């Protein structure tokens, strides 16, 4: 049985997570006042955040 964090609420701000059938996080939706940001997590460590690719998790120490 998987226990996965689905939603965090702080005041009027919320963060929601969406997982696939195996429990991998596939999306995060942050709702802060009037701003809504969606981050999609793809295979290979890529993250796409509202039309922009974020490579921050691709950096590795050599």
mmCIF file of N, CA, C and O in Angstrom:
data_model
loop_
_atom_site.group_PDB
_atom_site.id
_atom_site.type_symbol
_atom_site.label_atom_id
_atom_site.label_comp_id
_atom_site.label_asym_id
_atom_site.label_seq_id
_atom_site.Cartn_x
_atom_site.Cartn_y
_atom_site.Cartn_z
ATOM 1 N N UNK A 1 0.843 -1.171 0.000
ATOM 2 C CA UNK A 1 0.000 0.000 0.000
ATOM 3 C C UNK A 1 0.890 1.236 0.000
ATOM 4 O O UNK A 1 1.829 1.335 0.759
ATOM 5 N N UNK A 2 0.577 2.172 -0.884
ATOM 6 C CA UNK A 2 1.335 3.408 -0.978
ATOM 7 C C UNK A 2 0.636 4.520 -0.213
ATOM 8 O O UNK A 2 -0.577 4.673 -0.287
ATOM 9 N N UNK A 3 1.418 5.281 0.524
ATOM 10 C CA UNK A 3 0.906 6.466 1.207
ATOM 11 C C UNK A 3 1.590 7.665 0.579
ATOM 12 O O UNK A 3 2.739 7.966 0.896
ATOM 13 N N UNK A 4 0.910 8.326 -0.334
ATOM 14 C CA UNK A 4 1.490 9.424 -1.084
ATOM 15 C C UNK A 4 0.824 10.735 -0.703
ATOM 16 O O UNK A 4 -0.393 10.803 -0.541
ATOM 17 N N UNK A 5 1.640 11.775 -0.596
ATOM 18 C CA UNK A 5 1.144 13.113 -0.293
ATOM 19 C C UNK A 5 0.364 13.626 -1.492
ATOM 20 O O UNK A 5 0.866 13.643 -2.614
ATOM 21 N N UNK A 6 -0.888 13.999 -1.296
ATOM 22 C CA UNK A 6 -1.730 14.430 -2.402
ATOM 23 C C UNK A 6 -1.939 15.939 -2.404
ATOM 24 O O UNK A 6 -1.873 16.579 -3.439
ATOM 25 N N UNK A 7 -2.143 16.537 -1.227
ATOM 26 C CA UNK A 7 -2.463 17.957 -1.184
ATOM 27 C C UNK A 7 -1.943 18.595 0.096
ATOM 28 O O UNK A 7 -2.075 18.032 1.168
ATOM 29 N N UNK A 8 -1.379 19.801 -0.049
ATOM 30 C CA UNK A 8 -0.928 20.605 1.087
ATOM 31 C C UNK A 8 -1.686 21.924 1.021
ATOM 32 O O UNK A 8 -1.731 22.561 -0.030
ATOM 33 N N UNK A 9 -2.272 22.341 2.137
ATOM 34 C CA UNK A 9 -3.017 23.602 2.193
ATOM 35 C C UNK A 9 -2.436 24.453 3.310
ATOM 36 O O UNK A 9 -2.341 24.010 4.458
ATOM 37 N N UNK A 10 -2.017 25.679 2.959
ATOM 38 C CA UNK A 10 -1.532 26.646 3.938
ATOM 39 C C UNK A 10 -2.260 27.954 3.655
ATOM 40 O O UNK A 10 -1.992 28.617 2.649
ATOM 41 N N UNK A 11 -3.195 28.282 4.512
ATOM 42 C CA UNK A 11 -4.012 29.477 4.279
ATOM 43 C C UNK A 11 -4.828 29.303 3.012
ATOM 44 O O UNK A 11 -5.565 28.346 2.865
ATOM 45 N N UNK A 12 -4.645 30.219 2.055
ATOM 46 C CA UNK A 12 -5.355 30.108 0.781
ATOM 47 C C UNK A 12 -4.488 29.472 -0.305
ATOM 48 O O UNK A 12 -4.926 29.323 -1.442
ATOM 49 N N UNK A 13 -3.258 29.109 0.010
ATOM 50 C CA UNK A 13 -2.345 28.490 -0.948
ATOM 51 C C UNK A 13 -2.458 26.972 -0.887
ATOM 52 O O UNK A 13 -2.579 26.400 0.193
ATOM 53 N N UNK A 14 -2.400 26.323 -2.046
ATOM 54 C CA UNK A 14 -2.454 24.860 -2.091
ATOM 55 C C UNK A 14 -1.391 24.322 -3.043
ATOM 56 O O UNK A 14 -1.038 24.966 -4.032
ATOM 57 N N UNK A 15 -0.896 23.145 -2.730
ATOM 58 C CA UNK A 15 -0.016 22.392 -3.623
ATOM 59 C C UNK A 15 -0.626 21.007 -3.745
ATOM 60 O O UNK A 15 -0.882 20.347 -2.746
ATOM 61 N N UNK A 16 -0.884 20.591 -4.982
ATOM 62 C CA UNK A 16 -1.473 19.276 -5.242
ATOM 63 C C UNK A 16 -0.501 18.446 -6.065
ATOM 64 O O UNK A 16 0.170 18.967 -6.957
ATOM 65 N N UNK A 17 -0.425 17.153 -5.763
ATOM 66 C CA UNK A 17 0.446 16.241 -6.488
ATOM 67 C C UNK A 17 -0.392 15.180 -7.182
ATOM 68 O O UNK A 17 -1.396 14.717 -6.646
ATOM 69 N N UNK A 18 0.042 14.782 -8.390
ATOM 70 C CA UNK A 18 -0.610 13.727 -9.145
ATOM 71 C C UNK A 18 0.420 12.636 -9.394
ATOM 72 O O UNK A 18 1.555 12.927 -9.803
ATOM 73 N N UNK A 19 0.036 11.400 -9.152
ATOM 74 C CA UNK A 19 0.924 10.248 -9.298
ATOM 75 C C UNK A 19 0.360 9.287 -10.337
ATOM 76 O O UNK A 19 -0.839 9.241 -10.571
ATOM 77 N N UNK A 20 1.255 8.481 -10.932
ATOM 78 C CA UNK A 20 0.772 7.441 -11.847
ATOM 79 C C UNK A 20 0.474 6.170 -11.045
ATOM 80 O O UNK A 20 0.586 6.162 -9.817
ATOM 81 N N UNK A 21 0.123 5.100 -11.723
ATOM 82 C CA UNK A 21 -0.299 3.865 -11.055
ATOM 83 C C UNK A 21 0.816 3.214 -10.234
ATOM 84 O O UNK A 21 0.541 2.495 -9.283
ATOM 85 N N UNK A 22 2.086 3.492 -10.568
ATOM 86 C CA UNK A 22 3.193 2.886 -9.823
ATOM 87 C C UNK A 22 3.677 3.770 -8.673
ATOM 88 O O UNK A 22 4.607 3.409 -7.971
ATOM 89 N N UNK A 23 3.067 4.941 -8.497
ATOM 90 C CA UNK A 23 3.433 5.816 -7.392
ATOM 91 C C UNK A 23 4.458 6.872 -7.740
ATOM 92 O O UNK A 23 4.907 7.611 -6.875
ATOM 93 N N UNK A 24 4.832 6.995 -9.002
ATOM 94 C CA UNK A 24 5.775 8.039 -9.400
ATOM 95 C C UNK A 24 5.030 9.368 -9.540
ATOM 96 O O UNK A 24 3.951 9.430 -10.130
ATOM 97 N N UNK A 25 5.657 10.430 -9.015
ATOM 98 C CA UNK A 25 5.050 11.758 -9.125
ATOM 99 C C UNK A 25 5.137 12.213 -10.584
ATOM 100 O O UNK A 25 6.207 12.212 -11.173
ATOM 101 N N UNK A 26 4.006 12.584 -11.172
ATOM 102 C CA UNK A 26 4.001 13.020 -12.566
ATOM 103 C C UNK A 26 3.651 14.498 -12.725
ATOM 104 O O UNK A 26 3.942 15.096 -13.751
ATOM 105 N N UNK A 27 3.054 15.104 -11.690
ATOM 106 C CA UNK A 27 2.676 16.504 -11.806
ATOM 107 C C UNK A 27 2.505 17.151 -10.438
ATOM 108 O O UNK A 27 2.121 16.491 -9.476
ATOM 109 N N UNK A 28 2.834 18.448 -10.376
ATOM 110 C CA UNK A 28 2.613 19.244 -9.171
ATOM 111 C C UNK A 28 1.924 20.520 -9.605
ATOM 112 O O UNK A 28 2.355 21.174 -10.551
ATOM 113 N N UNK A 29 0.846 20.873 -8.918
ATOM 114 C CA UNK A 29 0.120 22.104 -9.223
ATOM 115 C C UNK A 29 0.130 22.977 -7.976
ATOM 116 O O UNK A 29 -0.384 22.577 -6.939
ATOM 117 N N UNK A 30 0.766 24.153 -8.100
ATOM 118 C CA UNK A 30 0.844 25.099 -6.982
ATOM 119 C C UNK A 30 -0.099 26.259 -7.267
ATOM 120 O O UNK A 30 -0.018 26.882 -8.326
ATOM 121 N N UNK A 31 -0.985 26.534 -6.329
ATOM 122 C CA UNK A 31 -1.948 27.619 -6.456
ATOM 123 C C UNK A 31 -1.666 28.623 -5.345
ATOM 124 O O UNK A 31 -1.992 28.389 -4.196
ATOM 125 N N UNK A 32 -1.022 29.737 -5.718
ATOM 126 C CA UNK A 32 -0.665 30.776 -4.755
ATOM 127 C C UNK A 32 -1.414 32.046 -5.117
ATOM 128 O O UNK A 32 -1.075 32.692 -6.101
ATOM 129 N N UNK A 33 -2.421 32.366 -4.351
ATOM 130 C CA UNK A 33 -3.269 33.547 -4.585
ATOM 131 C C UNK A 33 -3.811 33.515 -6.011
ATOM 132 O O UNK A 33 -4.679 32.725 -6.307
ATOM 133 N N UNK A 34 -3.286 34.348 -6.909
ATOM 134 C CA UNK A 34 -3.788 34.377 -8.282
ATOM 135 C C UNK A 34 -2.871 33.657 -9.263
ATOM 136 O O UNK A 34 -3.168 33.590 -10.454
ATOM 137 N N UNK A 35 -1.744 33.113 -8.795
ATOM 138 C CA UNK A 35 -0.794 32.421 -9.669
ATOM 139 C C UNK A 35 -0.971 30.916 -9.562
ATOM 140 O O UNK A 35 -0.961 30.359 -8.473
ATOM 141 N N UNK A 36 -1.097 30.258 -10.700
ATOM 142 C CA UNK A 36 -1.157 28.801 -10.743
ATOM 143 C C UNK A 36 0.016 28.315 -11.570
ATOM 144 O O UNK A 36 0.188 28.735 -12.721
ATOM 145 N N UNK A 37 0.846 27.449 -10.978
ATOM 146 C CA UNK A 37 2.015 26.909 -11.659
ATOM 147 C C UNK A 37 1.903 25.401 -11.697
ATOM 148 O O UNK A 37 1.681 24.770 -10.669
ATOM 149 N N UNK A 38 2.075 24.821 -12.879
ATOM 150 C CA UNK A 38 2.058 23.369 -13.005
ATOM 151 C C UNK A 38 3.436 22.895 -13.439
ATOM 152 O O UNK A 38 4.007 23.407 -14.396
ATOM 153 N N UNK A 39 3.969 21.911 -12.721
ATOM 154 C CA UNK A 39 5.244 21.297 -13.053
ATOM 155 C C UNK A 39 4.981 19.844 -13.399
ATOM 156 O O UNK A 39 4.375 19.119 -12.614
ATOM 157 N N UNK A 40 5.427 19.423 -14.585
ATOM 158 C CA UNK A 40 5.269 18.037 -15.011
ATOM 159 C C UNK A 40 6.615 17.332 -14.904
ATOM 160 O O UNK A 40 7.629 17.854 -15.365
ATOM 161 N N UNK A 41 6.633 16.165 -14.303
ATOM 162 C CA UNK A 41 7.844 15.377 -14.132
ATOM 163 C C UNK A 41 7.847 14.267 -15.174
ATOM 164 O O UNK A 41 6.940 13.449 -15.217
ATOM 165 N N UNK A 42 8.869 14.244 -16.014
ATOM 166 C CA UNK A 42 8.946 13.277 -17.101
ATOM 167 C C UNK A 42 10.096 12.305 -16.874
ATOM 168 O O UNK A 42 11.008 12.573 -16.084
ATOM 169 N N UNK A 43 10.089 11.202 -17.597
ATOM 170 C CA UNK A 43 11.156 10.210 -17.504
ATOM 171 C C UNK A 43 12.492 10.848 -17.862
ATOM 172 O O UNK A 43 12.566 11.753 -18.683
ATOM 173 N N UNK A 44 13.555 10.404 -17.230
ATOM 174 C CA UNK A 44 14.882 10.929 -17.505
ATOM 175 C C UNK A 44 15.254 12.111 -16.639
ATOM 176 O O UNK A 44 16.300 12.713 -16.817
ATOM 177 N N UNK A 45 14.421 12.470 -15.673
ATOM 178 C CA UNK A 45 14.759 13.546 -14.747
ATOM 179 C C UNK A 45 14.389 14.934 -15.225
ATOM 180 O O UNK A 45 14.739 15.916 -14.588
ATOM 181 N N UNK A 46 13.696 15.069 -16.357
ATOM 182 C CA UNK A 46 13.306 16.377 -16.852
ATOM 183 C C UNK A 46 12.067 16.880 -16.129
ATOM 184 O O UNK A 46 11.212 16.101 -15.742
ATOM 185 N N UNK A 47 12.011 18.192 -15.961
ATOM 186 C CA UNK A 47 10.837 18.839 -15.379
ATOM 187 C C UNK A 47 10.408 19.942 -16.322
ATOM 188 O O UNK A 47 11.229 20.718 -16.789
ATOM 189 N N UNK A 48 9.132 20.012 -16.621
ATOM 190 C CA UNK A 48 8.600 21.091 -17.438
ATOM 191 C C UNK A 48 7.651 21.911 -16.582
ATOM 192 O O UNK A 48 6.735 21.382 -15.985
ATOM 193 N N UNK A 49 7.940 23.217 -16.514
ATOM 194 C CA UNK A 49 7.136 24.093 -15.672
ATOM 195 C C UNK A 49 6.526 25.170 -16.544
ATOM 196 O O UNK A 49 7.223 26.051 -17.025
ATOM 197 N N UNK A 50 5.260 25.083 -16.782
ATOM 198 C CA UNK A 50 4.490 26.050 -17.579
ATOM 199 C C UNK A 50 5.260 26.538 -18.810
ATOM 200 O O UNK A 50 5.585 27.702 -18.917
ATOM 201 N N UNK A 51 5.588 25.653 -19.690
ATOM 202 C CA UNK A 51 6.213 25.930 -20.979
ATOM 203 C C UNK A 51 7.731 26.096 -20.923
ATOM 204 O O UNK A 51 8.358 26.271 -21.936
ATOM 205 N N UNK A 52 8.365 26.060 -19.758
ATOM 206 C CA UNK A 52 9.804 26.215 -19.683
ATOM 207 C C UNK A 52 10.428 24.946 -19.122
ATOM 208 O O UNK A 52 9.934 24.383 -18.158
ATOM 209 N N UNK A 53 11.527 24.499 -19.705
ATOM 210 C CA UNK A 53 12.206 23.294 -19.236
ATOM 211 C C UNK A 53 13.154 23.673 -18.107
ATOM 212 O O UNK A 53 13.949 24.601 -18.231
ATOM 213 N N UNK A 54 13.074 22.960 -17.004
ATOM 214 C CA UNK A 54 13.913 23.214 -15.841
ATOM 215 C C UNK A 54 14.890 22.046 -15.694
ATOM 216 O O UNK A 54 14.497 20.946 -15.410
ATOM 217 N N UNK A 55 16.197 22.307 -15.882
ATOM 218 C CA UNK A 55 17.188 21.249 -15.842
ATOM 219 C C UNK A 55 17.891 21.158 -14.480
ATOM 220 O O UNK A 55 18.931 20.531 -14.374
ATOM 221 N N UNK A 56 17.357 21.769 -13.454
ATOM 222 C CA UNK A 56 18.054 21.821 -12.167
ATOM 223 C C UNK A 56 18.376 20.458 -11.589
ATOM 224 O O UNK A 56 19.378 20.293 -10.913
ATOM 225 N N UNK A 57 17.547 19.444 -11.870
ATOM 226 C CA UNK A 57 17.817 18.118 -11.336
ATOM 227 C C UNK A 57 18.792 17.336 -12.202
ATOM 228 O O UNK A 57 19.172 16.231 -11.870
ATOM 229 N N UNK A 58 19.217 17.905 -13.302
ATOM 230 C CA UNK A 58 20.150 17.209 -14.188
ATOM 231 C C UNK A 58 21.595 17.458 -13.776
ATOM 232 O O UNK A 58 22.491 16.790 -14.250
ATOM 233 N N UNK A 59 21.850 18.444 -12.922
ATOM 234 C CA UNK A 59 23.213 18.733 -12.485
ATOM 235 C C UNK A 59 23.689 17.653 -11.518
ATOM 236 O O UNK A 59 23.008 17.318 -10.561
ATOM 237 N N UNK A 60 24.852 17.132 -11.777
ATOM 238 C CA UNK A 60 25.393 16.083 -10.910
ATOM 239 C C UNK A 60 26.868 16.378 -10.628
ATOM 240 O O UNK A 60 27.587 16.867 -11.487
ATOM 241 N N UNK A 61 27.307 16.049 -9.447
ATOM 242 C CA UNK A 61 28.715 16.235 -9.093
ATOM 243 C C UNK A 61 29.557 15.194 -9.819
ATOM 244 O O UNK A 61 29.176 14.044 -9.983
ATOM 245 N N UNK A 62 30.736 15.614 -10.274
ATOM 246 C CA UNK A 62 31.607 14.690 -10.981
ATOM 247 C C UNK A 62 32.690 14.189 -10.065
ATOM 248 O O UNK A 62 33.118 14.722 -9.172
#
